Short mmCIF file of C-alpha atoms and ligand atoms in Angstrom, two decimals:
data_model
loop_
_atom_site.label_atom_id
_atom_site.label_comp_id
_atom_site.label_asym_id
_atom_site.label_seq_id
_atom_site.Cartn_x
_atom_site.Cartn_y
_atom_site.Cartn_z
CA MET C 72 82.60 97.52 128.47
CA GLN C 73 82.77 93.73 127.54
CA ASN C 74 80.81 91.31 127.86
CA ARG C 75 77.80 93.16 127.72
CA PHE C 76 76.13 90.61 126.84
CA SER C 77 74.94 86.94 128.03
CA ARG C 78 75.88 83.64 125.99
CA ARG C 79 72.32 82.98 125.87
CA THR C 80 71.23 86.06 124.83
CA PHE C 81 74.39 86.04 121.87
CA ALA C 82 72.60 82.85 121.14
CA ARG C 83 69.22 84.46 121.30
CA LEU C 84 70.64 87.27 118.79
CA PHE C 85 72.52 84.86 116.02
CA GLY C 86 71.23 81.47 116.91
CA SER C 87 73.61 78.84 119.18
CA ALA C 88 76.01 77.83 115.45
CA ALA C 89 77.23 81.59 116.67
CA LEU C 90 78.77 80.42 119.73
CA ALA C 91 80.57 77.47 117.83
CA PRO C 92 84.59 78.21 116.02
CA THR C 93 82.79 77.95 112.75
CA ALA C 94 79.61 79.83 113.37
CA LEU C 95 79.53 81.96 110.35
CA THR C 96 79.59 79.15 107.90
CA ASN C 97 76.87 77.72 109.99
CA LEU C 98 75.02 80.76 110.38
CA ALA C 99 74.46 80.35 106.23
CA ILE C 100 70.81 82.02 105.65
CA PRO C 101 69.96 79.15 102.40
CA ALA C 102 68.90 81.96 99.57
CA SER C 103 64.80 80.98 100.10
CA ALA C 104 65.00 82.09 103.54
CA GLN C 105 66.34 85.24 102.30
CA THR C 106 64.27 86.36 99.75
CA ALA C 107 61.66 85.96 102.71
CA GLN C 108 63.63 88.20 104.82
CA SER C 109 63.99 91.10 101.94
CA ALA C 110 60.70 90.85 102.17
CA SER C 111 59.94 91.63 105.55
CA ALA C 112 63.00 93.50 106.67
CA THR C 113 62.34 96.62 108.36
CA ARG C 114 64.43 98.69 106.92
CA SER C 115 65.65 97.23 103.30
CA PHE C 116 68.49 98.70 100.96
CA PRO C 117 68.57 99.40 97.44
CA GLN C 118 68.82 96.33 94.97
CA GLY C 119 72.62 95.56 94.16
CA PHE C 120 73.61 98.38 97.45
CA LEU C 121 77.00 97.55 97.81
CA TRP C 122 78.00 95.80 101.11
CA GLY C 123 82.12 96.46 101.96
CA SER C 124 85.35 97.23 104.73
CA ALA C 125 88.10 98.66 103.67
CA THR C 126 92.31 98.77 104.66
CA ALA C 127 94.71 100.29 103.86
CA SER C 128 98.25 98.87 103.12
CA TYR C 129 99.99 100.31 106.16
CA GLN C 130 97.99 98.98 108.48
CA VAL C 131 97.93 95.62 107.01
CA GLU C 132 100.24 94.51 105.17
CA GLY C 133 103.91 93.68 106.90
CA ALA C 134 106.23 92.50 104.89
CA VAL C 135 108.03 95.79 104.71
CA ASN C 136 111.14 94.75 103.84
CA GLU C 137 110.13 91.89 101.22
CA ASP C 138 110.13 92.55 97.34
CA GLY C 139 111.91 95.33 97.05
CA ARG C 140 109.69 97.69 99.18
CA GLY C 141 110.86 100.62 99.54
CA PRO C 142 110.47 102.90 103.12
CA SER C 143 107.68 105.42 103.78
CA ILE C 144 107.71 108.33 105.83
CA TRP C 145 105.41 105.67 108.23
CA ASP C 146 108.19 103.29 108.75
CA THR C 147 111.39 106.22 109.34
CA PHE C 148 107.40 108.19 111.59
CA SER C 149 106.91 104.78 113.68
CA HIS C 150 110.20 103.61 114.24
CA THR C 151 111.40 107.41 116.44
CA PRO C 152 110.93 106.62 119.69
CA GLY C 153 108.02 108.60 121.46
CA LYS C 154 105.74 108.87 118.43
CA THR C 155 104.01 106.08 118.55
CA ASN C 156 101.54 104.46 121.21
CA ASN C 157 103.64 101.99 122.85
CA GLY C 158 106.16 102.27 120.32
CA ASP C 159 103.65 100.39 117.86
CA THR C 160 105.07 99.89 114.09
CA GLY C 161 103.58 98.53 110.82
CA ASP C 162 106.46 96.14 110.61
CA VAL C 163 104.52 93.32 110.86
CA ALA C 164 101.08 94.46 110.75
CA ASP C 165 98.76 91.86 110.09
CA ASP C 166 100.84 90.03 107.95
CA HIS C 167 98.37 90.68 105.07
CA TYR C 168 100.96 90.30 102.98
CA HIS C 169 101.60 86.67 103.11
CA ARG C 170 97.55 85.72 104.81
CA TYR C 171 96.02 87.73 102.00
CA LYS C 172 94.18 84.55 100.55
CA GLU C 173 92.69 83.73 104.39
CA ASP C 174 91.50 86.63 105.01
CA VAL C 175 89.59 87.19 101.58
CA ALA C 176 88.77 83.84 102.75
CA LEU C 177 86.91 86.17 105.94
CA MET C 178 85.18 88.77 103.57
CA LYS C 179 84.00 85.31 100.73
CA ALA C 180 82.23 83.83 104.42
CA LEU C 181 81.11 87.88 105.81
CA GLY C 182 79.14 87.77 102.00
CA LEU C 183 80.63 91.02 101.17
CA LYS C 184 80.02 92.66 97.71
CA THR C 185 82.96 94.48 97.24
CA TYR C 186 86.10 95.14 98.95
CA ARG C 187 88.03 98.60 99.58
CA PHE C 188 91.69 98.44 99.56
CA SER C 189 94.93 101.24 99.07
CA VAL C 190 98.61 100.12 96.88
CA ALA C 191 101.47 101.04 99.08
CA TRP C 192 103.40 103.73 96.76
CA PRO C 193 106.30 102.86 98.00
CA ARG C 194 106.18 98.55 97.16
CA VAL C 195 105.32 100.21 93.12
CA PHE C 196 107.99 102.86 93.21
CA PRO C 197 110.49 102.52 96.29
CA GLN C 198 111.95 105.90 95.60
CA GLY C 199 108.59 107.08 94.32
CA THR C 200 109.61 108.01 90.78
CA GLY C 201 111.67 106.32 88.55
CA THR C 202 111.74 103.21 87.53
CA PRO C 203 109.00 101.03 88.95
CA ASN C 204 109.26 97.49 91.09
CA PRO C 205 107.44 95.18 88.83
CA LYS C 206 107.14 92.94 92.38
CA GLY C 207 105.73 95.51 93.58
CA LEU C 208 102.69 95.12 90.84
CA ASP C 209 102.25 91.75 91.70
CA PHE C 210 101.32 91.36 95.47
CA TYR C 211 98.04 93.31 94.71
CA ASN C 212 97.65 91.20 91.22
CA ARG C 213 97.81 87.69 93.35
CA MET C 214 95.32 89.74 96.20
CA LEU C 215 93.06 91.08 93.45
CA ASP C 216 93.23 87.44 91.35
CA GLU C 217 92.26 85.91 94.88
CA LEU C 218 88.80 88.63 95.34
CA LEU C 219 87.66 87.74 92.29
CA ALA C 220 87.64 84.39 92.50
CA ALA C 221 85.80 85.47 95.73
CA GLY C 222 83.52 87.93 93.52
CA ILE C 223 84.45 90.16 95.85
CA GLU C 224 84.70 93.70 93.57
CA PRO C 225 87.46 95.50 94.56
CA TYR C 226 88.05 99.04 94.71
CA CYS C 227 91.26 100.74 95.07
CA THR C 228 92.45 103.83 97.20
CA LEU C 229 96.38 105.43 95.91
CA PHE C 230 97.64 107.35 98.83
CA HIS C 231 96.89 106.12 102.20
CA TRP C 232 99.12 107.51 103.88
CA ASP C 233 102.38 105.90 103.44
CA LEU C 234 104.44 108.48 101.69
CA PRO C 235 107.97 107.24 99.74
CA GLN C 236 110.75 108.43 102.41
CA ALA C 237 112.79 108.91 99.14
CA LEU C 238 109.98 112.04 98.49
CA GLU C 239 110.19 113.34 101.76
CA ASP C 240 113.26 114.17 101.59
CA LYS C 241 113.03 116.11 98.88
CA GLY C 242 110.16 118.16 100.31
CA GLY C 243 107.50 115.50 100.75
CA TRP C 244 103.92 116.93 99.66
CA GLN C 245 105.52 120.74 100.24
CA SER C 246 106.94 120.19 97.29
CA ARG C 247 104.72 120.45 94.19
CA ASP C 248 107.28 117.69 92.49
CA THR C 249 105.13 115.55 94.84
CA SER C 250 101.45 116.21 93.80
CA GLU C 251 103.05 115.34 90.23
CA ALA C 252 105.08 112.25 91.24
CA PHE C 253 101.67 110.77 92.32
CA ALA C 254 100.45 112.28 88.89
CA ASN C 255 103.00 109.61 87.48
CA TYR C 256 102.14 106.46 89.85
CA ALA C 257 98.68 106.60 89.88
CA GLY C 258 98.62 106.36 86.07
CA TYR C 259 100.95 103.87 85.76
CA VAL C 260 99.06 101.55 88.50
CA ALA C 261 95.78 102.61 86.73
CA GLN C 262 97.37 101.36 83.04
CA HIS C 263 98.11 98.32 84.77
CA LEU C 264 94.98 97.38 87.20
CA SER C 265 92.49 99.27 85.05
CA ASP C 266 91.73 95.02 83.59
CA ARG C 267 90.31 94.43 87.24
CA VAL C 268 89.78 97.71 89.07
CA LYS C 269 86.55 100.27 88.13
CA HIS C 270 87.28 102.27 90.93
CA PHE C 271 89.95 103.85 92.33
CA MET C 272 90.10 106.63 94.99
CA THR C 273 93.26 109.11 94.29
CA MET C 274 93.35 110.35 97.75
CA ASN C 275 92.52 109.04 101.13
CA GLU C 276 91.36 112.22 103.60
CA MET C 277 93.65 114.83 102.35
CA SER C 278 92.32 116.79 105.90
CA SER C 279 94.49 113.41 108.34
CA PHE C 280 97.26 113.74 106.17
CA VAL C 281 97.57 117.02 106.15
CA ASP C 282 96.92 118.55 109.42
CA ILE C 283 97.34 116.05 111.60
CA GLY C 284 101.09 114.93 109.38
CA TYR C 285 102.42 118.19 108.85
CA ARG C 286 100.68 120.40 111.43
CA ASP C 287 99.79 118.43 114.13
CA GLY C 288 102.90 117.05 114.41
CA ARG C 289 101.06 114.04 115.94
CA HIS C 290 101.36 111.79 112.30
CA ALA C 291 104.08 110.90 109.89
CA PRO C 292 105.84 112.86 109.19
CA GLY C 293 105.54 114.65 112.14
CA LEU C 294 106.31 118.17 111.54
CA LYS C 295 104.41 121.87 112.87
CA LEU C 296 104.73 123.88 109.62
CA PRO C 297 104.03 127.35 110.29
CA PRO C 298 100.27 128.59 108.60
CA ALA C 299 101.47 129.21 105.29
CA GLY C 300 103.62 126.07 104.80
CA VAL C 301 100.71 124.18 106.34
CA ASN C 302 98.55 125.64 103.41
CA GLN C 303 100.36 125.08 100.51
CA VAL C 304 101.17 121.10 101.49
CA ARG C 305 97.25 121.58 100.83
CA HIS C 306 97.21 123.01 98.40
CA HIS C 307 99.25 120.12 96.86
CA ALA C 308 97.36 117.64 98.03
CA VAL C 309 94.60 118.52 96.58
CA LEU C 310 96.95 119.13 93.68
CA ALA C 311 98.08 116.02 93.65
CA HIS C 312 94.69 114.88 93.42
CA GLY C 313 93.69 116.40 90.58
CA LEU C 314 96.42 116.07 88.85
CA GLY C 315 95.48 112.04 88.79
CA VAL C 316 91.78 111.66 88.57
CA GLN C 317 93.68 113.58 84.85
CA ALA C 318 96.50 110.79 85.13
CA ILE C 319 94.22 108.21 85.53
CA ARG C 320 91.72 109.27 82.94
CA ALA C 321 94.12 109.42 80.23
CA HIS C 322 95.78 105.91 81.22
CA ALA C 323 93.15 103.57 82.76
CA LYS C 324 90.92 101.42 80.12
CA PRO C 325 87.81 103.59 79.69
CA GLY C 326 84.76 103.34 81.67
CA THR C 327 86.92 103.03 85.04
CA LYS C 328 85.51 105.60 86.91
CA VAL C 329 87.59 107.80 89.48
CA GLY C 330 86.84 109.93 92.29
CA LEU C 331 88.56 110.68 96.30
CA ALA C 332 87.74 108.79 99.96
CA GLU C 333 87.93 112.55 102.28
CA ASN C 334 86.62 112.49 105.73
CA ALA C 335 84.51 116.03 105.12
CA SER C 336 83.67 117.18 108.64
CA ALA C 337 79.61 115.90 109.28
CA CYS C 338 77.95 118.55 110.16
CA VAL C 339 74.55 118.12 111.27
CA PRO C 340 72.23 120.84 111.79
CA VAL C 341 71.92 120.96 115.81
CA ILE C 342 68.40 120.27 115.07
CA GLU C 343 66.51 119.98 112.47
CA THR C 344 65.12 122.80 111.58
CA PRO C 345 65.27 124.75 108.19
CA GLU C 346 67.52 127.26 109.92
CA HIS C 347 70.04 125.09 110.94
CA ILE C 348 69.87 122.76 107.77
CA ALA C 349 70.50 125.53 106.04
CA ALA C 350 73.50 126.38 108.10
CA ALA C 351 74.89 123.08 107.89
CA ALA C 352 74.45 123.06 104.70
CA LYS C 353 76.79 126.81 104.12
CA ALA C 354 79.10 125.02 107.29
CA TYR C 355 80.00 121.71 105.45
CA ARG C 356 80.99 124.27 102.43
CA GLU C 357 83.51 126.64 104.21
CA THR C 358 84.42 123.70 106.81
CA ASN C 359 85.75 121.84 103.76
CA ALA C 360 87.22 124.46 101.45
CA GLY C 361 90.56 123.43 101.23
CA TYR C 362 89.53 120.01 99.98
CA LEU C 363 86.71 118.18 98.87
CA THR C 364 85.26 122.37 98.06
CA VAL C 365 87.58 123.18 96.37
CA VAL C 366 87.59 119.61 94.02
CA MET C 367 84.29 119.82 94.47
CA GLU C 368 83.92 123.74 92.54
CA GLY C 369 87.53 124.74 91.30
CA LYS C 370 88.40 127.48 93.19
CA TYR C 371 88.31 127.93 97.33
CA THR C 372 85.40 130.07 98.82
CA ASP C 373 86.31 133.74 99.87
CA ALA C 374 86.56 132.72 103.05
CA TYR C 375 88.85 130.64 102.71
CA LEU C 376 90.92 132.79 101.12
CA ALA C 377 89.94 135.70 103.26
CA HIS C 378 90.78 133.24 106.02
CA HIS C 379 93.92 132.74 105.18
CA GLY C 380 95.52 136.04 104.29
CA ALA C 381 98.66 136.52 103.61
CA ALA C 382 99.09 132.79 104.05
CA ALA C 383 96.47 131.17 101.44
CA PRO C 384 98.32 129.07 99.11
CA LYS C 385 99.99 130.21 96.60
CA PHE C 386 98.15 128.61 92.64
CA THR C 387 97.66 128.87 89.46
CA ALA C 388 94.79 128.94 86.69
CA ALA C 389 95.86 125.83 85.59
CA ASP C 390 96.34 124.02 89.13
CA MET C 391 92.33 125.21 89.96
CA LYS C 392 91.59 123.68 86.43
CA ALA C 393 92.89 120.63 87.20
CA ILE C 394 92.18 120.43 90.87
CA GLY C 395 88.74 120.64 89.80
CA SER C 396 88.59 117.79 87.43
CA PRO C 397 85.44 116.65 87.61
CA VAL C 398 85.16 113.03 88.95
CA ASP C 399 83.37 110.65 89.17
CA PHE C 400 81.53 109.27 92.36
CA VAL C 401 82.40 111.22 96.61
CA GLY C 402 83.84 107.94 99.03
CA LEU C 403 83.04 109.87 102.17
CA ASN C 404 85.12 108.13 104.76
CA VAL C 405 81.68 108.94 108.01
CA TYR C 406 83.05 109.12 111.85
CA THR C 407 82.13 111.60 114.04
CA PRO C 408 79.81 114.82 113.62
CA SER C 409 80.52 117.82 113.84
CA TYR C 410 77.25 119.63 115.27
CA VAL C 411 76.24 123.36 113.55
CA ARG C 412 74.06 126.08 114.82
CA ALA C 413 72.68 129.43 112.95
CA ASP C 414 74.39 132.26 113.64
CA SER C 415 73.46 135.80 113.18
CA SER C 416 77.71 136.63 112.18
CA PRO C 417 78.48 136.91 108.75
CA ALA C 418 78.87 132.92 107.73
CA GLY C 419 75.73 132.41 109.30
CA PHE C 420 76.96 129.55 110.63
CA ALA C 421 78.36 128.44 114.76
CA MET C 422 80.03 125.33 116.01
CA VAL C 423 77.98 123.55 118.65
CA HIS C 424 82.19 121.61 120.28
CA PRO C 425 79.98 118.92 122.49
CA PRO C 426 81.13 118.94 126.18
CA ALA C 427 83.83 116.25 127.33
CA SER C 428 80.93 114.21 129.19
CA TYR C 429 80.35 113.28 125.12
CA PRO C 430 79.53 109.74 124.38
CA HIS C 431 82.64 108.57 122.16
CA MET C 432 84.58 105.02 121.44
CA MET C 433 87.58 104.26 122.56
CA SER C 434 88.93 106.51 119.90
CA LYS C 435 88.53 109.84 122.54
CA TRP C 436 87.98 111.50 119.35
CA LEU C 437 84.86 109.26 118.02
CA HIS C 438 81.44 111.00 118.92
CA VAL C 439 79.08 108.79 118.51
CA GLY C 440 76.54 110.56 115.96
CA PRO C 441 74.51 108.30 113.78
CA GLU C 442 73.21 111.28 112.32
CA ALA C 443 76.71 111.87 110.50
CA ILE C 444 76.05 109.03 107.78
CA TYR C 445 73.03 111.24 107.11
CA TRP C 446 73.71 114.35 106.29
CA SER C 447 77.49 114.70 105.38
CA PRO C 448 76.35 112.76 101.32
CA LYS C 449 72.17 114.62 101.78
CA LEU C 450 74.57 117.73 101.87
CA ALA C 451 78.06 116.29 99.57
CA ALA C 452 74.65 115.52 97.24
CA GLN C 453 72.67 119.17 97.17
CA LEU C 454 75.23 120.69 97.69
CA TRP C 455 77.62 119.76 93.92
CA ASN C 456 75.33 117.68 92.14
CA VAL C 457 77.04 114.33 93.62
CA LYS C 458 75.78 111.53 90.72
CA GLU C 459 77.47 108.94 92.69
CA ILE C 460 78.50 108.39 96.30
CA TYR C 461 80.16 106.24 98.47
CA ILE C 462 80.89 105.97 102.67
CA THR C 463 84.38 104.55 102.28
CA GLU C 464 84.90 103.78 105.72
CA ASN C 465 82.20 104.41 108.89
CA GLY C 466 83.69 101.90 111.99
CA ALA C 467 84.40 102.47 115.73
CA SER C 468 87.42 101.61 118.25
CA SER C 469 86.60 99.37 121.76
CA GLU C 470 89.29 97.72 123.63
CA ASP C 471 88.22 94.32 122.98
CA VAL C 472 88.99 91.21 125.09
CA LEU C 473 88.43 87.71 123.56
CA THR C 474 86.78 85.12 125.40
CA PRO C 475 88.65 81.93 126.49
CA ASP C 476 86.43 79.97 124.81
CA GLY C 477 86.97 82.90 122.14
CA HIS C 478 84.78 85.13 121.23
CA VAL C 479 84.66 88.38 121.09
CA TYR C 480 81.56 89.73 121.90
CA ASP C 481 82.04 93.69 121.11
CA SER C 482 77.92 95.06 120.91
CA ASP C 483 79.23 98.64 121.26
CA ARG C 484 80.97 98.37 118.34
CA VAL C 485 76.92 96.43 117.08
CA MET C 486 75.22 99.30 119.16
CA TYR C 487 76.84 101.73 116.68
CA LEU C 488 77.06 100.39 113.60
CA ARG C 489 73.24 100.11 114.04
CA ASN C 490 72.08 103.32 114.64
CA TYR C 491 75.32 103.79 112.03
CA LEU C 492 73.08 102.36 109.10
CA THR C 493 69.14 103.34 110.22
CA GLN C 494 70.64 106.35 109.68
CA LEU C 495 71.96 105.86 106.40
CA HIS C 496 68.58 104.37 105.60
CA ARG C 497 67.20 106.98 106.07
CA ALA C 498 69.53 109.01 103.51
CA VAL C 499 69.02 106.18 100.75
CA SER C 500 65.60 106.18 101.21
CA GLU C 501 65.80 109.51 100.83
CA ASN C 502 67.40 108.81 97.54
CA VAL C 503 70.42 110.63 98.33
CA PRO C 504 72.67 108.35 95.55
CA VAL C 505 74.49 106.64 98.47
CA ARG C 506 75.78 103.47 96.17
CA GLY C 507 77.62 101.54 98.94
CA TYR C 508 79.14 100.85 102.57
CA PHE C 509 82.10 100.01 103.16
CA CYS C 510 82.62 99.10 107.20
CA TRP C 511 86.23 100.30 109.13
CA SER C 512 88.24 97.61 109.14
CA LEU C 513 87.59 94.03 108.08
CA MET C 514 90.11 93.52 110.69
CA ASP C 515 91.78 95.65 113.92
CA ASN C 516 95.01 96.66 112.75
CA TYR C 517 97.50 99.34 113.70
CA GLU C 518 95.58 102.42 114.30
CA TRP C 519 98.69 105.21 113.07
CA ALA C 520 99.92 106.71 116.60
CA ASP C 521 97.63 104.67 118.07
CA GLY C 522 99.34 101.55 117.32
CA TYR C 523 97.41 98.12 118.16
CA ALA C 524 95.67 98.42 120.88
CA TYR C 525 92.80 100.59 119.36
CA ARG C 526 91.05 98.35 117.69
CA PHE C 527 88.14 98.96 114.79
CA GLY C 528 87.84 95.15 112.97
CA ILE C 529 84.93 93.68 112.45
CA HIS C 530 87.49 90.12 113.03
CA TYR C 531 89.13 90.42 115.87
CA VAL C 532 93.27 89.24 115.69
CA ASP C 533 95.67 88.19 118.61
CA PHE C 534 98.33 90.08 116.97
CA LYS C 535 100.86 87.02 118.93
CA THR C 536 99.12 84.45 116.05
CA GLN C 537 97.58 86.47 114.10
CA LYS C 538 95.02 84.59 114.11
CA ARG C 539 91.34 86.11 113.26
CA THR C 540 88.06 85.56 114.87
CA PRO C 541 84.59 86.92 113.65
CA LYS C 542 83.81 89.47 116.71
CA MET C 543 79.76 89.26 116.90
CA SER C 544 80.29 92.66 114.89
CA ALA C 545 80.66 90.63 111.94
CA HIS C 546 78.15 88.14 112.05
CA PHE C 547 75.95 91.54 112.59
CA TYR C 548 77.27 92.45 109.54
CA ARG C 549 77.13 89.13 108.40
CA GLU C 550 73.44 88.97 108.54
CA VAL C 551 72.88 92.86 106.75
CA ILE C 552 74.95 92.33 104.33
CA ALA C 553 72.21 88.47 103.68
CA ARG C 554 69.01 90.80 104.52
CA ASN C 555 70.31 94.13 102.59
CA GLY C 556 68.41 95.71 105.62
CA LEU C 557 68.25 95.98 109.33
CA ALA C 558 65.52 93.21 109.95
C1 LIG B 723 90.05 107.36 108.96
O1 LIG B 723 90.90 108.27 110.27
C2 LIG B 723 91.59 106.50 108.51
O2 LIG B 723 92.23 106.94 107.19
C3 LIG B 723 92.32 105.64 108.73
O3 LIG B 723 93.35 104.91 108.50
C4 LIG B 723 91.57 105.11 110.40
O4 LIG B 723 92.02 103.88 110.48
C5 LIG B 723 90.23 105.31 110.71
O5 LIG B 723 90.23 106.48 110.43
C6 LIG B 723 89.87 105.14 112.16
O6 LIG B 723 90.61 105.55 112.89
O7 LIG B 723 94.97 111.69 116.84
O8 LIG B 723 93.48 113.21 117.81
O9 LIG B 723 95.10 114.11 115.88
C7 LIG B 723 88.85 108.77 110.93
C8 LIG B 723 90.50 110.12 110.80
C9 LIG B 723 92.17 111.56 112.30
C10 LIG B 723 90.48 110.53 112.76
C11 LIG B 723 92.43 111.86 112.67
C12 LIG B 723 91.48 110.44 113.82
C13 LIG B 723 93.35 111.29 114.97
C14 LIG B 723 92.84 112.91 116.05
N1 LIG B 723 91.01 109.96 111.77
N2 LIG B 723 92.46 111.59 113.80
S1 LIG B 723 93.98 113.05 116.85
#
């Protein structure tokens, strides 16, 4: 897997300075050259395109017992024997809580325009509700000031899976009280941070934390509820999103934009013929019916309700109104394609499951299909007339190796990113309104139940010393940003 590029090839691609430890700064492209390069780039992105990178609180922060943070369901789950690869926990993670200044410096060296982070609910409300803990919010105040001083625009996610354990003890997402508690927390954070944060996302990947956490049991809280229970949890998640949108609008500074980050199943037509493309659009709406579709349409699709029958969620008209609260933008996390073909069944489509031999990254689920990043935003824009879309995550896992002379030749990740960005370029050239792209992730971090072995970063992290090293992919991404396009 490793070292597919020789040192010589690496130097040819990225300049010999890239082989020196201070490569990132040595490689700075002079302003004059940048203009010439962007003019000649074969695939330029629109002016002002927001190049970013993303992380999430429990995956990077560590400092789980500091400054009054309460426990989250991920502390409990990761400390339960047998639940995570190698027994890994987020106790220390990237120690970002203490090293955020160094990490903002990494972002600045990359030339990032924007950074997507998440706030840890149990830092702000250690018990989930009740009295806020000002010291918890202080961390984000410090970090935001550092980001703004570096000229980097913050995008803030309010819930990236670290539910306060105190709420789980009262039923967690099985209880609609959690939806109300989320709205209260979201309004509080928006009130305090919206002087500096202009874009808030309520939730990250409801489909992941609901289905994997409450149905499959492989993520916290590790439950395997029957269908009716899962459907109700799913309803409470979208309800929390909707109530959160309303609370943010009520408490944030005027002009604050609200959206969400969802890994909508990225339906890709098996072949780009009109009939398969039409089938992919139908599949996009139905396979995402419990999440993005209900948020965008304010109602469950007929097929969703019919499919679940007696196990369908219980809801009120007021719930549906809240869930359908208009959003200012849609964030899409895009990793893997879901292939679709036209079919003569009443649904009009069928999913096509790739064979076991299909190419994937280190994470077995991460099938490589760059067209996913073209079709997901295109279908979302087309189905719901969305005017502002971000790719809130896209990235690749690998078993990266740091060479003795301090380099990571992650050619697989470079190829992955380049292929996906080519397809993203295809989307923006057709005026699909994608305004920005966030690479997952800024640095290797705690990959949930997969622990630290599955590396997604464009910076390598030595988890013993916490030293960060830009990988070849960081150099690649830095040049993409400098050129605002692919060479
Ligand atoms: C995102 O999920 C997350 O937002 C982010 O926190 C994460 O680090 C990143 O991607 C990389 O994984 O265990 O077989 O049930 C991406 C979508 C959905 C992929 C859940 C992993 C679990 C597979 N994820 N899936 S399995």
